[in-house]
Tab-separated table of C-alpha atoms in Angstrom:
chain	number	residue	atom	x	y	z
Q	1339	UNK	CA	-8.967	2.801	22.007
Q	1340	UNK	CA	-12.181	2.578	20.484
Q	1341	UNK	CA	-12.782	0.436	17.595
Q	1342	UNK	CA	-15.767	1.262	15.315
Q	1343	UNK	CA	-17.180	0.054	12.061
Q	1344	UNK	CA	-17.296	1.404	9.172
Q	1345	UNK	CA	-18.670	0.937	5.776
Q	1346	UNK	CA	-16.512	-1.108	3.454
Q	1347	UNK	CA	-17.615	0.560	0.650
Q	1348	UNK	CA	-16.759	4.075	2.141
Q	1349	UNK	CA	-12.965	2.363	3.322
Q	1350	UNK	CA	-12.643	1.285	-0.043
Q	1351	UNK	CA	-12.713	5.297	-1.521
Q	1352	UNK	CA	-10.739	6.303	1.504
Q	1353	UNK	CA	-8.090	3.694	0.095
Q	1354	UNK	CA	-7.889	5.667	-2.891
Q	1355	UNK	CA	-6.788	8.631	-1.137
Q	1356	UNK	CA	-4.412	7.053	0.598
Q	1357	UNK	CA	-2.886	5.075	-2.543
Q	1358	UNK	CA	-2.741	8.731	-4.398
Q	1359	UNK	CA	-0.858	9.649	-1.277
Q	1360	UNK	CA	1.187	6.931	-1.016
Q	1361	UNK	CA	2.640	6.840	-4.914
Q	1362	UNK	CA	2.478	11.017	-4.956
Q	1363	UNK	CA	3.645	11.928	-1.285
Q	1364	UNK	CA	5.694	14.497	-2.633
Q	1365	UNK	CA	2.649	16.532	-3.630
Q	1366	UNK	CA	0.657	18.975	-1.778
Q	1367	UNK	CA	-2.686	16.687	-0.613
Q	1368	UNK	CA	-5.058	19.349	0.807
Q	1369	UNK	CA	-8.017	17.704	2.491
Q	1370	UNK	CA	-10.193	18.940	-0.248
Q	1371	UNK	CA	-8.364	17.450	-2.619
Q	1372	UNK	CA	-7.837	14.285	-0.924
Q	1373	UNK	CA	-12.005	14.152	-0.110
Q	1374	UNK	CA	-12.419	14.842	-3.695
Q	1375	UNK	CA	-10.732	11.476	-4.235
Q	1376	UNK	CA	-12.981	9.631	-1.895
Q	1377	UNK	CA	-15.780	11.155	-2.498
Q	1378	UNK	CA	-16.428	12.064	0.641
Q	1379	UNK	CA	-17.381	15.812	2.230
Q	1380	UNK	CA	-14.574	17.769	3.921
Q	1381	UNK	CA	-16.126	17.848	6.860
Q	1382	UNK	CA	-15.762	14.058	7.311
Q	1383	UNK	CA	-12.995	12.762	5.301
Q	1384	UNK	CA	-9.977	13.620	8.255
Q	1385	UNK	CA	-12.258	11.828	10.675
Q	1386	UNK	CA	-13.209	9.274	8.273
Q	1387	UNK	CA	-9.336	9.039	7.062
Q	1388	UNK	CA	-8.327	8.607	10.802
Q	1389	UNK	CA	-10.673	6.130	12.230
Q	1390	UNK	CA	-9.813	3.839	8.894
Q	1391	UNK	CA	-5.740	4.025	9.429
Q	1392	UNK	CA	-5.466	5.508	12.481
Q	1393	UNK	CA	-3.410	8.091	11.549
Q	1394	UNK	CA	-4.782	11.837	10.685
Q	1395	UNK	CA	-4.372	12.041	6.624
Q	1396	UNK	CA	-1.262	14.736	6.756
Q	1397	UNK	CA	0.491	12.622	9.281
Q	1398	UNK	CA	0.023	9.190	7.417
Q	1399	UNK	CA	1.337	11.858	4.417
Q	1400	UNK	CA	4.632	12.901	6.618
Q	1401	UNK	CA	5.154	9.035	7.560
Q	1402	UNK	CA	5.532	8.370	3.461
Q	1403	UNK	CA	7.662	11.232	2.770
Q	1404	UNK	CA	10.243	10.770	5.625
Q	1405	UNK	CA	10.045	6.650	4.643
Q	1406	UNK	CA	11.037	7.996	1.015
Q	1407	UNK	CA	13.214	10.325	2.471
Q	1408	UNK	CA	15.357	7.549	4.157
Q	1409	UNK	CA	14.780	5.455	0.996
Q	1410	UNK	CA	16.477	8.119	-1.258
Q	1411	UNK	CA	19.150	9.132	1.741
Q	1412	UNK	CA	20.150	4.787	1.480
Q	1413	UNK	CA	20.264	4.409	-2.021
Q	1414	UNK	CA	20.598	7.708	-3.869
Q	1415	UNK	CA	23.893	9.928	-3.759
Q	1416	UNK	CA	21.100	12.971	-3.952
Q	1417	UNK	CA	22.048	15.827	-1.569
Q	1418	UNK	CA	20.328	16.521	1.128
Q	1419	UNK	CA	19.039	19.805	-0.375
Q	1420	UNK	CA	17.881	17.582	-3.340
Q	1421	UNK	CA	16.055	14.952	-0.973
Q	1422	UNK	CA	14.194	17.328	0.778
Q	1423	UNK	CA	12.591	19.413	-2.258
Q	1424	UNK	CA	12.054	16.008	-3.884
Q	1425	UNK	CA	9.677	14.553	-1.207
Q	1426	UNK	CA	7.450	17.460	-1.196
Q	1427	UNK	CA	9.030	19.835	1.774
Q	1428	UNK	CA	9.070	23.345	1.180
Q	1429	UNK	CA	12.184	24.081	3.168
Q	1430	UNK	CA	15.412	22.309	4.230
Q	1431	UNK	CA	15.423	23.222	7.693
Q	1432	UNK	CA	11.725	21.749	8.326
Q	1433	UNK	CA	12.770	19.158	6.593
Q	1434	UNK	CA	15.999	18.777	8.854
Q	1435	UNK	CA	14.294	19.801	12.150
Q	1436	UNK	CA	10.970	17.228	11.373
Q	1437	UNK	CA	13.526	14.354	10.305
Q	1438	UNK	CA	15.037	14.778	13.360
Q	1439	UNK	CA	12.193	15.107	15.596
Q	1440	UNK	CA	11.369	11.421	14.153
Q	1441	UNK	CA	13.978	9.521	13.415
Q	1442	UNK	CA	16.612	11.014	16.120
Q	1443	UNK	CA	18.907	11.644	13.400
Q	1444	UNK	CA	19.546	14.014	11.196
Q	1445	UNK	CA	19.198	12.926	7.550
Q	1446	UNK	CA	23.612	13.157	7.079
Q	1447	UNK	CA	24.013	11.097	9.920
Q	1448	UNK	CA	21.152	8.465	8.829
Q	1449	UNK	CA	22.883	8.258	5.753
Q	1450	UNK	CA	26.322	7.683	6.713
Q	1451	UNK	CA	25.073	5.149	9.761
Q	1452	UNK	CA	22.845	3.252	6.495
Q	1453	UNK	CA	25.577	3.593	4.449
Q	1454	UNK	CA	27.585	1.660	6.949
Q	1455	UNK	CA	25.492	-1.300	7.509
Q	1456	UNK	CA	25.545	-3.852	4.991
Q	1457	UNK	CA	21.851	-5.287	3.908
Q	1458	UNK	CA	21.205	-8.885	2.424
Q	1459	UNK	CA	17.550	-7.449	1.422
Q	1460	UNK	CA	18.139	-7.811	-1.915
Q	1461	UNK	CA	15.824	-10.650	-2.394
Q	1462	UNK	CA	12.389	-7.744	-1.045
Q	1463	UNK	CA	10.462	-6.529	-3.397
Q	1464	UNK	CA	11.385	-2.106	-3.095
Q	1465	UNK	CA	8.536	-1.079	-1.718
Q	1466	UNK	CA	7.983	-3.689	1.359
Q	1467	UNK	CA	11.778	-2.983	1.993
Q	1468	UNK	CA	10.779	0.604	2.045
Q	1469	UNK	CA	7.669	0.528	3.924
Q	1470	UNK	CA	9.308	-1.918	6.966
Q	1471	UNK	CA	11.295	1.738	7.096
Q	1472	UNK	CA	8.397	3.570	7.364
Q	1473	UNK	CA	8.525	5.640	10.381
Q	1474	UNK	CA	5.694	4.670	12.714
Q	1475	UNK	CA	4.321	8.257	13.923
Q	1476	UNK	CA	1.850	7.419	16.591
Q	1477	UNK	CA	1.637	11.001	18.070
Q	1478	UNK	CA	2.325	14.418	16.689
Q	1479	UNK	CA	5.411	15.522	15.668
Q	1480	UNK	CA	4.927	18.631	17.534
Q	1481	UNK	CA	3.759	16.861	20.927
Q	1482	UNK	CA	6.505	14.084	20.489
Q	1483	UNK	CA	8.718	16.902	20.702
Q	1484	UNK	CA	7.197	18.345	23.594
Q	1485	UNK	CA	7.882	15.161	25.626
Q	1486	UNK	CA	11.359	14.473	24.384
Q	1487	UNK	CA	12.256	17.792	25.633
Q	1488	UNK	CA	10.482	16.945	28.918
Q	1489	UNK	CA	12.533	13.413	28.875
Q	1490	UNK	CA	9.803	10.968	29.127
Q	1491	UNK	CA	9.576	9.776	25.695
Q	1492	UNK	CA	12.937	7.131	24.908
Q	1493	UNK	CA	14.006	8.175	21.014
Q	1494	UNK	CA	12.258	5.505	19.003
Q	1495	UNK	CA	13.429	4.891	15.984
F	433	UNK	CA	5.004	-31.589	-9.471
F	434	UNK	CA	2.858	-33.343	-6.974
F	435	UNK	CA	3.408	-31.849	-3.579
F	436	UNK	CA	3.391	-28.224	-2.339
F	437	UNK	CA	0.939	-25.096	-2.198
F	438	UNK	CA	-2.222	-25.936	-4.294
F	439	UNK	CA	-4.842	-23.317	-3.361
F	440	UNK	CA	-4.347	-19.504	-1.733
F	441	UNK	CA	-7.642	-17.346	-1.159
F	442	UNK	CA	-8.483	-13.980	-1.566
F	443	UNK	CA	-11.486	-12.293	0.157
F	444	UNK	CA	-12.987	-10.510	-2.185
F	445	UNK	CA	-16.843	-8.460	-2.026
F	446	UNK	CA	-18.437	-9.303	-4.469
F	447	UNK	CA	-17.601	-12.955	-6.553
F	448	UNK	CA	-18.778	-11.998	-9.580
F	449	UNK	CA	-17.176	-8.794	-9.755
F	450	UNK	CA	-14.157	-10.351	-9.008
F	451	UNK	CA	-14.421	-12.786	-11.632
F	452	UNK	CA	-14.923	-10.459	-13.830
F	453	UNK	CA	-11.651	-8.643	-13.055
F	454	UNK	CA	-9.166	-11.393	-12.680
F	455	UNK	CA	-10.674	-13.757	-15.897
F	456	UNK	CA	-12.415	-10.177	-17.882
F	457	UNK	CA	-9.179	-7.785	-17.301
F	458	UNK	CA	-6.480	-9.691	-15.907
F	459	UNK	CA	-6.745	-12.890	-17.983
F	460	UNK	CA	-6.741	-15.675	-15.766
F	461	UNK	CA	-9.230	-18.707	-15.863
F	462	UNK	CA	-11.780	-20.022	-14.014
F	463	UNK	CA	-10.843	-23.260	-12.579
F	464	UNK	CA	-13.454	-23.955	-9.960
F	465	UNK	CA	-16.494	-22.141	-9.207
F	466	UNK	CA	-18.866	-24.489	-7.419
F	467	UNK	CA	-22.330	-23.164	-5.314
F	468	UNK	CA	-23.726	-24.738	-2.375
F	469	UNK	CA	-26.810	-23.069	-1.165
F	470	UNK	CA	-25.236	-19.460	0.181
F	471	UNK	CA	-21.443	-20.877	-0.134
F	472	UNK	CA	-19.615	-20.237	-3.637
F	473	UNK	CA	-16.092	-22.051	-4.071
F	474	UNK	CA	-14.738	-19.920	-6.499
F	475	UNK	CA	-10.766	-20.470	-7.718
F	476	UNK	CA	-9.279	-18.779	-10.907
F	477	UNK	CA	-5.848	-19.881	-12.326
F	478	UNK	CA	-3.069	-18.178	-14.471
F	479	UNK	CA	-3.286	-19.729	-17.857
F	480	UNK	CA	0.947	-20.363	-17.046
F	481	UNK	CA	0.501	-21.907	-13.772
F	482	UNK	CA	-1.931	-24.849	-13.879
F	483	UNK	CA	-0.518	-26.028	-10.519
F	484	UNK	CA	-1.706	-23.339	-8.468
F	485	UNK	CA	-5.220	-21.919	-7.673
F	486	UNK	CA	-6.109	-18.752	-6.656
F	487	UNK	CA	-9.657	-18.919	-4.759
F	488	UNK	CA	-11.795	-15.776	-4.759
F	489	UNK	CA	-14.071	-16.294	-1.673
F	490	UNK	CA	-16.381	-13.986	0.064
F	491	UNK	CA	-16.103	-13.408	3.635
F	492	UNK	CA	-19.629	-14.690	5.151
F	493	UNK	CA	-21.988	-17.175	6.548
F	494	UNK	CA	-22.051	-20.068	6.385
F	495	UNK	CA	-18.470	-20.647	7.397
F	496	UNK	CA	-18.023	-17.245	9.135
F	497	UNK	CA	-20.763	-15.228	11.302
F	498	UNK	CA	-21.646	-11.950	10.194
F	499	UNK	CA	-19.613	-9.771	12.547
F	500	UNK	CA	-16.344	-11.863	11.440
F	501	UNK	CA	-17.427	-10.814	7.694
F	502	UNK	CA	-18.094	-7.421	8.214
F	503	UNK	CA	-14.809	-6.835	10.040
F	504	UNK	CA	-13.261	-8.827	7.389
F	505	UNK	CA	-14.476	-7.016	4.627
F	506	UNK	CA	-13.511	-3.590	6.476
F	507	UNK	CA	-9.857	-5.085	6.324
F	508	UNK	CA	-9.473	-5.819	2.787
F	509	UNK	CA	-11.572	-2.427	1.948
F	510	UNK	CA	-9.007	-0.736	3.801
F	511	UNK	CA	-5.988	-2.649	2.005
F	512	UNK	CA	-4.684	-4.307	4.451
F	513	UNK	CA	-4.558	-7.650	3.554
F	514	UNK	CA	-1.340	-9.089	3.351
F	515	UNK	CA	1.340	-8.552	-0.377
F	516	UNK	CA	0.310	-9.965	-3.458
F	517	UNK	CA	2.796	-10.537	-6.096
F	518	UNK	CA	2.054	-10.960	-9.928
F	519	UNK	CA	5.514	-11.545	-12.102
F	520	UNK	CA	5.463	-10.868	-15.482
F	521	UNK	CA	7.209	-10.486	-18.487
F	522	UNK	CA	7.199	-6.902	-19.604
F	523	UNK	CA	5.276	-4.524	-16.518
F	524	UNK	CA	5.247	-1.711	-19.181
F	525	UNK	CA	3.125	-4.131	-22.095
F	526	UNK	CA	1.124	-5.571	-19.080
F	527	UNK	CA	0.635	-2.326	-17.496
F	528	UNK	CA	-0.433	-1.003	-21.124
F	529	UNK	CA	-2.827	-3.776	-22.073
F	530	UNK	CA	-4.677	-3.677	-18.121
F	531	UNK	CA	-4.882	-0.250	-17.622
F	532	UNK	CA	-6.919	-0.143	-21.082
F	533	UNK	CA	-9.481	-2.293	-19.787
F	534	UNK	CA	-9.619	-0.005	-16.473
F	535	UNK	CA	-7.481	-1.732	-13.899
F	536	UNK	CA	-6.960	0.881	-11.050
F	537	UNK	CA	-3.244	1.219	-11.107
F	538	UNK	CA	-1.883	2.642	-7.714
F	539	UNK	CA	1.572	2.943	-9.394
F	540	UNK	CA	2.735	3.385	-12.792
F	541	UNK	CA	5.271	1.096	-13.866
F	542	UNK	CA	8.790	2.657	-12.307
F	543	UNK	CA	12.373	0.840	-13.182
F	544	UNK	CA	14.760	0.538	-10.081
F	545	UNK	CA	16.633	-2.002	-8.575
F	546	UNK	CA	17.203	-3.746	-11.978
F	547	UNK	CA	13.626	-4.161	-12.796
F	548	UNK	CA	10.261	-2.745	-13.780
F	549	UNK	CA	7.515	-2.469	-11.587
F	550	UNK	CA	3.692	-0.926	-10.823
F	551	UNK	CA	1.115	-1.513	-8.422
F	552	UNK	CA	-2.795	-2.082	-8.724
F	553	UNK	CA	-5.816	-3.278	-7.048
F	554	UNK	CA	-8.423	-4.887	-7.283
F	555	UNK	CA	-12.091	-3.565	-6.582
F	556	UNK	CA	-12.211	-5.374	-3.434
F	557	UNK	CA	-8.866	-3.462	-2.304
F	558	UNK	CA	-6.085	-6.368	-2.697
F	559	UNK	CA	-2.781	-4.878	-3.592
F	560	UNK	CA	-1.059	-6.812	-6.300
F	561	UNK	CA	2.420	-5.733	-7.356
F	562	UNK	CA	3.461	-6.422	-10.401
F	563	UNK	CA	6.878	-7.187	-11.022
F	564	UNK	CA	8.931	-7.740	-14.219
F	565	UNK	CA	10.969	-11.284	-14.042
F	566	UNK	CA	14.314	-10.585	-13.825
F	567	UNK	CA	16.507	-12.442	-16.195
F	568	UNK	CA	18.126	-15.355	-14.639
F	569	UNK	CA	16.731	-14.576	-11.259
F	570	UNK	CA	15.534	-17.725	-9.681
């Protein structure tokens, strides 16, 4: 991997995108609109985005919606249905079929296994509790599913 | 109380600017802010917690070469220095009175978990969240 630097005062706008991700995941975040908030061009922000987090913007944006998806799966009594128009996918079987392709669960059995499990994590702050959740998406959904269905990638939760 | 955590720093980019925010918007108070040639010891206080110091220092020579700076300041640009935690009172009031004098809130104040809370930062990129006391908590 190739580490390269970049100008703090550009990471500091590219922050702002992510924040306005991060608290509106649910949203649609086009990379125009997301370069808009950073001020930088389309042509660079993705790259920009990506060397910053490591993460391409719309995957960092999946990570935070399946994170609040789990959140809301743990602690809500939402449906499914519910859950899945509420963090910003258009359909309940991507959501289903991505949540799956991620997590190895579906989103009913995550719920009854968290439901299960008793936490003492009363005592962290929400959103660190949430984001220790976070799924951490190092490849593509799409490719990840290529090599679990060619068995060399173990589930990883 | 005599013993126990006296100072914790922040890197921040710019001193100034940073004093500005956290004594100018956020309403703390200077407590120490001593130059030495290129080095600036810089600590600010909340007005309720005289025992602890928060130091606003800038990443840089002399105590750090300049490639250690730069990647530090690339990490707290990008956010990712560690939690910051500011309690309060009421997060609605405090989120009212800050976000008038153009604190960039990342979150608006949201109740859950049997309290109020929001999220801002500030210009450097540290995360505070803010977090209303609970009653009785400890």
């Amino acid at each position: 991997m190739k580490f390269t630097s970049q100008d703090p005062e550009l990471l500091r706008r590219l922050l702002r995108a992510k924040d306005r991700m991060d608290v509106a995941s649910h949203e649609e975040w086009s990379v125009q609109r997301l370069a808009r908030v950073s001020h930088v061009s389309q042509a660079h922000f993705a790259r920009a985005f990506k060397e910053a987090f490591g993460v391409p913007p719309h995957r960092y944006l999946l990570t935070r919606r399946l994170e609040r998806a789990k959140t809301l799966l743990r602690d809500t009594e939402l449906s499914i249905t519910d859950i899945a128009f509420q963090t910003g996918w258009k359909s309940l079987g991507t959501f289903g079929r991505i949540f799956r392709d991620v997590t190895g669960a579906s989103p009913g059995e995550l719920r009854a296994r968290e439901k299960a499990a008793s936490h003492q994590l009363d005592r962290v702050p929400a959103c660190y509790l949430s984001a220790a959740h976070r799924p951490d998406l190092k490849i593509a959904v799409s490719e990840k599913r290529r090599l679990e269905a060619r068995g060399k990638l173990k589930s990883t939760k | 109380m005599s013993q126990g955590v006296g100072v914790v720093g922040l890197y921040v980019r710019d001193q100034d600017e940073a004093l500005q925010f956290y004594v100018g918007k956020l309403g703390f108070r200077v407590h120490t802010d001593s130059k030495n040639g290129d080095y600036r010891w810089l600590t600010v206080q909340h007005p309720d917690q005289p025992s602890f110091q928060l130091g606003l220092y800038k990443p840089g020579p002399p105590v750090l070469d300049a490639a250690t700076a730069q990647t530090l300041s690339e990490i707290v640009a990008k956010g990712a220095m560690p939690p910051l935690v500011l309690v309060v009172d009421d997060c609605r009031v405090a989120y009212k009175r800050m976000h008038a004098v153009g604190v960039e809130f990342t979150q608006e104040p949201v109740s859950r978990y049997g309290s109020t809370d929001a999220s801002f930062r500030d210009p450097s990129g540290n995360g505070w969240k803010m977090i209303e006391a609970r009653k009785g908590a400890a």
